[in-house]
Amino acid sequence: MDAAGSAVEIVEVGPRDGLQNERTLVSTAAKIAYIEALVAAGARRIEATSFVHPKRVPRMADAEEVMAGVPRGDGVRYIGLVVNERGLDRALAAGVDEVNVVVVATETFSQRNQGMSVLEGLRSFSSISARARSSGLRVTATVGASFGCPFEGEVDPAAVGALVRSCVDAGADEIALADTIGVGVPSDVARLVAEVRAVTTDLPLRFHFHNTRNTGYANALTAVALGASALDSSTGGIGGCPFAPAATGNIATEDLAYALRRSGVATGLDLAALVSAAALIGGELGIVLPALLGRAGDFPAGLSPERRL
């Protein structure tokens, strides 16, 4: 990977995708403290919560309370995940800066995750996108299960490309490709990038990787080498999808930032502060975190100037 001198944006998803699948119910105050620690570590795009029905995702039932307490300013932008127009109403009222809308690549997973068909999901995205953009919000279209489906298996990259084209036509400002169940490998990343760039050459391309089969970091580095503008990650490596069987956590922000820094790619994140943020949320959850940097420590201990990215 020859990326020295380049940069990539890290979208911190721990407060949303990280916490939504953990067994422990974290208090609103602890969530806000976690977000405050992430801001202190340099995170500037944070997926803070999701505006979904609390019966479907109970861990996100306090979305409005979280948004009311997060620190504002310093260039921080808060993202809310929405799946329907009721969710958008709530997100707008709560003062999010961006919305992330998931459109799923397969019918079975779309029904399990969204409660609607793929076509209905696209129609919903179109309505949400139009309203959100008219309110001045940036809109990300995340194509869920882009790399594989827990119910239908392999996903045709051409089908992902077609979904992306539909989302572009409906007004997406950014495309995110999600390996929701962590099955992808670097060659899959390359195939999907080629497919997406064949239908849109202009929009920023973001990736969401899970480390279920220990390929998430290799996939992330591949995505950066192929021009990704942003990567999702979760401090501590917590999380997963509650509607995907055996889906483990996201790639860990601190481990990802370490790999990128050693590869000459700037993220603007403070690794020591990320480890502290991870320890905070790990203590709230009462678990041993999947992330490894907090256990192994940084290297080298005294960073040379060329590593201070």
Short mmCIF file of C-alpha atoms in Angstrom, two decimals, residues 4-305:
data_model
loop_
_atom_site.label_atom_id
_atom_site.label_comp_id
_atom_site.label_asym_id
_atom_site.label_seq_id
_atom_site.Cartn_x
_atom_site.Cartn_y
_atom_site.Cartn_z
CA ALA A 4 2.31 7.97 2.31
CA GLY A 5 1.24 11.55 2.80
CA SER A 6 -2.45 10.83 2.21
CA ALA A 7 -5.37 11.14 4.61
CA VAL A 8 -8.68 9.43 5.26
CA GLU A 9 -11.65 10.45 7.38
CA ILE A 10 -12.66 8.14 10.20
CA VAL A 11 -16.38 8.07 10.99
CA GLU A 12 -16.74 6.95 14.60
CA VAL A 13 -19.75 4.63 14.91
CA GLY A 14 -19.20 3.29 18.43
CA PRO A 15 -22.05 5.23 20.06
CA ARG A 16 -24.52 3.81 17.54
CA ASP A 17 -23.40 0.61 15.83
CA GLY A 18 -21.06 -0.19 18.68
CA LEU A 19 -23.60 -0.03 21.50
CA GLN A 20 -26.73 -1.23 19.71
CA ASN A 21 -25.78 -4.92 19.88
CA GLU A 22 -24.11 -5.05 23.29
CA ARG A 23 -25.90 -6.89 26.09
CA THR A 24 -25.45 -4.15 28.67
CA LEU A 25 -27.78 -1.18 28.54
CA VAL A 26 -25.55 1.88 28.83
CA SER A 27 -27.00 4.96 30.50
CA THR A 28 -27.59 8.17 28.59
CA ALA A 29 -25.02 9.96 30.74
CA ALA A 30 -22.40 7.30 29.97
CA LYS A 31 -23.13 7.55 26.25
CA ILE A 32 -22.62 11.30 26.36
CA ALA A 33 -19.38 10.87 28.32
CA TYR A 34 -18.21 8.35 25.70
CA ILE A 35 -18.96 10.83 22.91
CA GLU A 36 -17.17 13.58 24.82
CA ALA A 37 -14.11 11.34 25.07
CA LEU A 38 -14.26 10.63 21.34
CA VAL A 39 -14.41 14.34 20.55
CA ALA A 40 -11.39 14.87 22.81
CA ALA A 41 -9.58 12.16 20.82
CA GLY A 42 -10.14 14.09 17.59
CA ALA A 43 -13.28 12.44 16.18
CA ARG A 44 -15.12 14.95 14.01
CA ARG A 45 -17.82 12.79 12.37
CA ILE A 46 -19.65 10.69 14.93
CA GLU A 47 -22.64 8.45 14.35
CA ALA A 48 -24.20 9.29 17.68
CA THR A 49 -27.45 7.31 17.65
CA SER A 50 -30.25 5.87 15.54
CA PHE A 51 -33.83 7.04 15.32
CA VAL A 52 -35.57 3.69 15.11
CA HIS A 53 -38.45 2.16 17.01
CA PRO A 54 -37.22 1.34 20.55
CA LYS A 55 -38.82 -2.10 20.40
CA ARG A 56 -36.58 -3.02 17.45
CA VAL A 57 -33.36 -1.56 18.86
CA PRO A 58 -33.87 -0.96 22.59
CA ARG A 59 -30.29 0.26 23.13
CA MET A 60 -31.08 3.37 21.06
CA ALA A 61 -34.31 4.34 22.84
CA ASP A 62 -32.72 7.51 24.28
CA ALA A 63 -31.72 9.07 20.93
CA GLU A 64 -33.19 12.49 21.70
CA GLU A 65 -31.65 12.62 25.16
CA VAL A 66 -28.21 11.72 23.79
CA MET A 67 -28.38 14.40 21.10
CA ALA A 68 -29.47 16.98 23.66
CA GLY A 69 -26.33 16.34 25.70
CA VAL A 70 -23.53 15.98 23.15
CA PRO A 71 -20.85 18.68 22.91
CA ARG A 72 -21.29 21.05 20.00
CA GLY A 73 -18.74 23.07 18.06
CA ASP A 74 -15.10 22.34 17.17
CA GLY A 75 -16.20 21.20 13.73
CA VAL A 76 -17.91 18.07 15.08
CA ARG A 77 -20.74 16.69 12.97
CA TYR A 78 -23.26 14.24 14.41
CA ILE A 79 -24.88 11.58 12.26
CA GLY A 80 -28.21 9.93 13.01
CA LEU A 81 -29.22 6.66 11.38
CA VAL A 82 -32.81 6.67 10.11
CA VAL A 83 -34.84 4.01 8.32
CA ASN A 84 -38.11 5.83 7.66
CA GLU A 85 -39.69 9.27 7.59
CA ARG A 86 -40.80 9.08 11.21
CA GLY A 87 -37.16 8.54 12.11
CA LEU A 88 -36.21 11.53 9.98
CA ASP A 89 -38.76 13.69 11.81
CA ARG A 90 -37.12 12.76 15.09
CA ALA A 91 -33.59 13.28 13.74
CA LEU A 92 -34.43 16.74 12.43
CA ALA A 93 -36.01 17.74 15.72
CA ALA A 94 -32.97 16.44 17.63
CA GLY A 95 -30.56 18.56 15.62
CA VAL A 96 -28.40 16.04 13.77
CA ASP A 97 -25.98 17.35 11.16
CA GLU A 98 -26.23 14.38 8.81
CA VAL A 99 -28.41 11.33 8.27
CA ASN A 100 -27.34 7.84 7.32
CA VAL A 101 -29.99 5.78 5.55
CA VAL A 102 -29.50 2.06 5.00
CA VAL A 103 -30.70 0.34 1.83
CA VAL A 104 -30.09 -3.41 1.98
CA ALA A 105 -28.75 -5.39 -0.97
CA THR A 106 -30.87 -8.56 -0.51
CA GLU A 107 -34.58 -9.12 -0.06
CA THR A 108 -34.43 -11.40 2.97
CA PHE A 109 -32.07 -9.20 4.96
CA SER A 110 -34.01 -6.09 3.93
CA GLN A 111 -37.17 -7.60 5.38
CA ARG A 112 -35.38 -8.69 8.59
CA ASN A 113 -33.45 -5.43 9.06
CA GLN A 114 -35.82 -2.82 7.62
CA GLY A 115 -39.20 -4.51 7.54
CA MET A 116 -39.53 -3.70 3.83
CA SER A 117 -38.50 -4.93 0.40
CA VAL A 118 -35.44 -3.60 -1.41
CA LEU A 119 -37.68 -1.58 -3.74
CA GLU A 120 -39.60 -0.16 -0.78
CA GLY A 121 -36.28 0.68 0.83
CA LEU A 122 -35.21 2.63 -2.24
CA ARG A 123 -38.50 4.52 -2.30
CA SER A 124 -38.09 5.33 1.38
CA PHE A 125 -34.53 6.51 0.77
CA SER A 126 -35.69 8.81 -2.00
CA SER A 127 -38.28 10.47 0.26
CA ILE A 128 -35.91 10.76 3.21
CA SER A 129 -33.11 12.12 1.05
CA ALA A 130 -35.26 14.82 -0.51
CA ARG A 131 -36.55 16.05 2.85
CA ALA A 132 -33.18 15.86 4.59
CA ARG A 133 -31.38 17.76 1.85
CA SER A 134 -34.07 20.42 1.81
CA SER A 135 -33.35 20.88 5.52
CA GLY A 136 -29.63 21.32 4.83
CA LEU A 137 -28.49 17.90 6.01
CA ARG A 138 -25.90 15.74 4.30
CA VAL A 139 -27.26 12.32 3.30
CA THR A 140 -25.30 9.07 3.22
CA ALA A 141 -26.73 6.00 1.50
CA THR A 142 -25.34 2.87 3.11
CA VAL A 143 -25.79 -0.30 1.09
CA GLY A 144 -26.10 -2.97 3.76
CA ALA A 145 -24.89 -6.54 3.17
CA SER A 146 -22.90 -5.35 0.15
CA PHE A 147 -20.33 -8.11 0.59
CA GLY A 148 -22.61 -10.97 1.56
CA CYS A 149 -25.93 -11.84 3.16
CA PRO A 150 -26.44 -14.08 6.20
CA PHE A 151 -29.61 -15.48 4.63
CA GLU A 152 -28.98 -15.50 0.86
CA GLY A 153 -25.20 -15.93 0.70
CA GLU A 154 -23.17 -14.29 -2.05
CA VAL A 155 -24.27 -10.88 -3.32
CA ASP A 156 -23.79 -9.95 -6.97
CA PRO A 157 -21.58 -6.83 -7.22
CA ALA A 158 -23.72 -5.72 -10.18
CA ALA A 159 -26.77 -5.67 -7.89
CA VAL A 160 -24.85 -3.44 -5.46
CA GLY A 161 -23.88 -1.17 -8.34
CA ALA A 162 -27.51 -0.88 -9.41
CA LEU A 163 -28.58 0.05 -5.89
CA VAL A 164 -25.82 2.66 -5.71
CA ARG A 165 -26.97 4.17 -9.01
CA SER A 166 -30.52 4.41 -7.70
CA CYS A 167 -29.32 6.09 -4.51
CA VAL A 168 -27.20 8.55 -6.50
CA ASP A 169 -30.22 9.41 -8.62
CA ALA A 170 -32.22 9.93 -5.42
CA GLY A 171 -29.78 12.52 -4.10
CA ALA A 172 -27.18 10.73 -1.97
CA ASP A 173 -24.22 12.92 -1.01
CA GLU A 174 -22.05 9.96 -0.02
CA ILE A 175 -22.11 6.21 -0.69
CA ALA A 176 -21.13 3.74 2.03
CA LEU A 177 -20.63 0.05 1.31
CA ALA A 178 -21.19 -2.09 4.40
CA ASP A 179 -19.79 -5.54 5.08
CA THR A 180 -22.52 -6.02 7.66
CA ILE A 181 -21.56 -9.59 8.58
CA GLY A 182 -17.81 -9.41 8.00
CA VAL A 183 -17.38 -11.85 5.10
CA GLY A 184 -15.42 -9.71 2.61
CA VAL A 185 -11.76 -9.95 1.62
CA PRO A 186 -9.60 -7.38 -0.21
CA SER A 187 -10.42 -8.75 -3.65
CA ASP A 188 -14.12 -8.20 -2.88
CA VAL A 189 -13.34 -4.60 -1.98
CA ALA A 190 -11.63 -4.14 -5.33
CA ARG A 191 -14.56 -5.65 -7.24
CA LEU A 192 -17.10 -3.45 -5.49
CA VAL A 193 -15.05 -0.30 -5.95
CA ALA A 194 -14.83 -1.04 -9.68
CA GLU A 195 -18.58 -1.69 -9.87
CA VAL A 196 -19.49 1.47 -7.98
CA ARG A 197 -17.07 3.68 -9.89
CA ALA A 198 -18.64 2.41 -13.11
CA VAL A 199 -21.95 3.99 -12.07
CA THR A 200 -20.70 7.05 -10.15
CA THR A 201 -17.31 8.68 -10.35
CA ASP A 202 -17.98 11.80 -8.29
CA LEU A 203 -19.44 10.91 -4.90
CA PRO A 204 -17.27 10.24 -1.83
CA LEU A 205 -17.00 6.51 -1.15
CA ARG A 206 -17.08 5.29 2.44
CA PHE A 207 -16.75 1.76 3.82
CA HIS A 208 -18.14 0.01 6.88
CA PHE A 209 -16.25 -3.15 7.85
CA HIS A 210 -16.84 -5.69 10.57
CA ASN A 211 -14.03 -7.94 11.73
CA THR A 212 -16.08 -11.10 12.09
CA ARG A 213 -13.57 -13.24 10.17
CA ASN A 214 -10.49 -11.15 10.93
CA THR A 215 -10.36 -9.50 7.49
CA GLY A 216 -11.69 -6.05 8.42
CA TYR A 217 -8.37 -4.25 8.69
CA ALA A 218 -7.00 -5.71 5.46
CA ASN A 219 -10.20 -4.62 3.77
CA ALA A 220 -9.92 -1.11 5.23
CA LEU A 221 -6.33 -0.66 4.03
CA THR A 222 -7.34 -1.92 0.59
CA ALA A 223 -10.24 0.54 0.47
CA VAL A 224 -7.89 3.44 1.29
CA ALA A 225 -5.47 2.34 -1.43
CA LEU A 226 -8.41 2.34 -3.88
CA GLY A 227 -9.45 5.88 -3.00
CA ALA A 228 -11.94 5.57 -0.14
CA SER A 229 -12.64 8.96 1.41
CA ALA A 230 -13.93 7.63 4.74
CA LEU A 231 -13.96 4.51 6.90
CA ASP A 232 -16.35 3.60 9.69
CA SER A 233 -14.95 2.16 12.91
CA SER A 234 -15.93 1.69 16.53
CA THR A 235 -13.63 2.57 19.42
CA GLY A 236 -12.90 -0.60 21.33
CA GLY A 237 -14.16 -2.74 18.44
CA ILE A 238 -17.57 -3.10 20.06
CA GLY A 239 -20.86 -3.75 18.30
CA GLY A 240 -22.48 -5.64 15.48
CA CYS A 241 -25.81 -5.90 13.72
CA PRO A 242 -28.70 -7.14 15.91
CA PHE A 243 -30.46 -8.59 12.86
CA ALA A 244 -27.47 -10.54 11.47
CA PRO A 245 -26.79 -13.91 13.13
CA ALA A 246 -23.28 -14.17 14.68
CA ALA A 247 -22.26 -10.69 13.53
CA THR A 248 -19.41 -9.57 15.75
CA GLY A 249 -18.04 -6.11 16.24
CA ASN A 250 -16.79 -3.39 13.97
CA ILE A 251 -13.13 -2.81 13.28
CA ALA A 252 -11.67 -0.89 16.22
CA THR A 253 -10.92 2.79 15.72
CA GLU A 254 -7.66 2.72 17.67
CA ASP A 255 -6.34 -0.38 15.85
CA LEU A 256 -7.36 1.08 12.49
CA ALA A 257 -5.77 4.46 13.26
CA TYR A 258 -2.54 2.71 14.26
CA ALA A 259 -2.41 0.72 11.01
CA LEU A 260 -3.12 3.83 8.98
CA ARG A 261 -0.53 5.95 10.79
CA ARG A 262 2.13 3.28 10.26
CA SER A 263 1.14 3.28 6.58
CA GLY A 264 1.60 7.02 6.27
CA VAL A 265 -2.11 7.87 6.23
CA ALA A 266 -3.29 10.72 8.46
CA THR A 267 -6.53 10.46 10.45
CA GLY A 268 -6.31 13.41 12.87
CA LEU A 269 -6.94 11.06 15.80
CA ASP A 270 -5.01 10.81 19.06
CA LEU A 271 -4.32 7.12 19.72
CA ALA A 272 -3.77 7.45 23.46
CA ALA A 273 -7.02 9.37 23.82
CA LEU A 274 -8.84 6.73 21.77
CA VAL A 275 -7.54 4.02 24.09
CA SER A 276 -8.85 6.05 27.04
CA ALA A 277 -12.26 6.41 25.36
CA ALA A 278 -12.31 2.66 24.74
CA ALA A 279 -11.47 1.96 28.39
CA LEU A 280 -14.32 4.21 29.46
CA ILE A 281 -16.94 2.39 27.40
CA GLY A 282 -15.42 -1.00 28.13
CA GLY A 283 -15.82 -0.30 31.83
CA GLU A 284 -19.46 0.64 31.32
CA LEU A 285 -20.09 -2.56 29.37
CA GLY A 286 -18.07 -4.73 31.75
CA ILE A 287 -16.34 -6.58 28.92
CA VAL A 288 -12.86 -7.27 27.59
CA LEU A 289 -12.74 -5.19 24.43
CA PRO A 290 -11.90 -6.82 21.09
CA ALA A 291 -9.48 -3.98 20.25
CA LEU A 292 -5.81 -4.81 20.72
CA LEU A 293 -3.93 -1.52 20.85
CA GLY A 294 -5.00 -0.88 24.43
CA ARG A 295 -3.44 -4.19 25.42
CA ALA A 296 -0.27 -4.14 23.33
CA GLY A 297 0.48 -0.43 23.48
CA ASP A 298 1.69 1.95 20.78
CA PHE A 299 4.93 1.52 18.84
CA PRO A 300 7.40 3.07 19.01
CA ALA A 301 6.94 4.60 22.43
CA GLY A 302 8.52 7.87 21.33
CA LEU A 303 7.16 8.58 17.88
CA SER A 304 9.57 9.82 15.23
CA PRO A 305 8.43 12.95 13.34
#
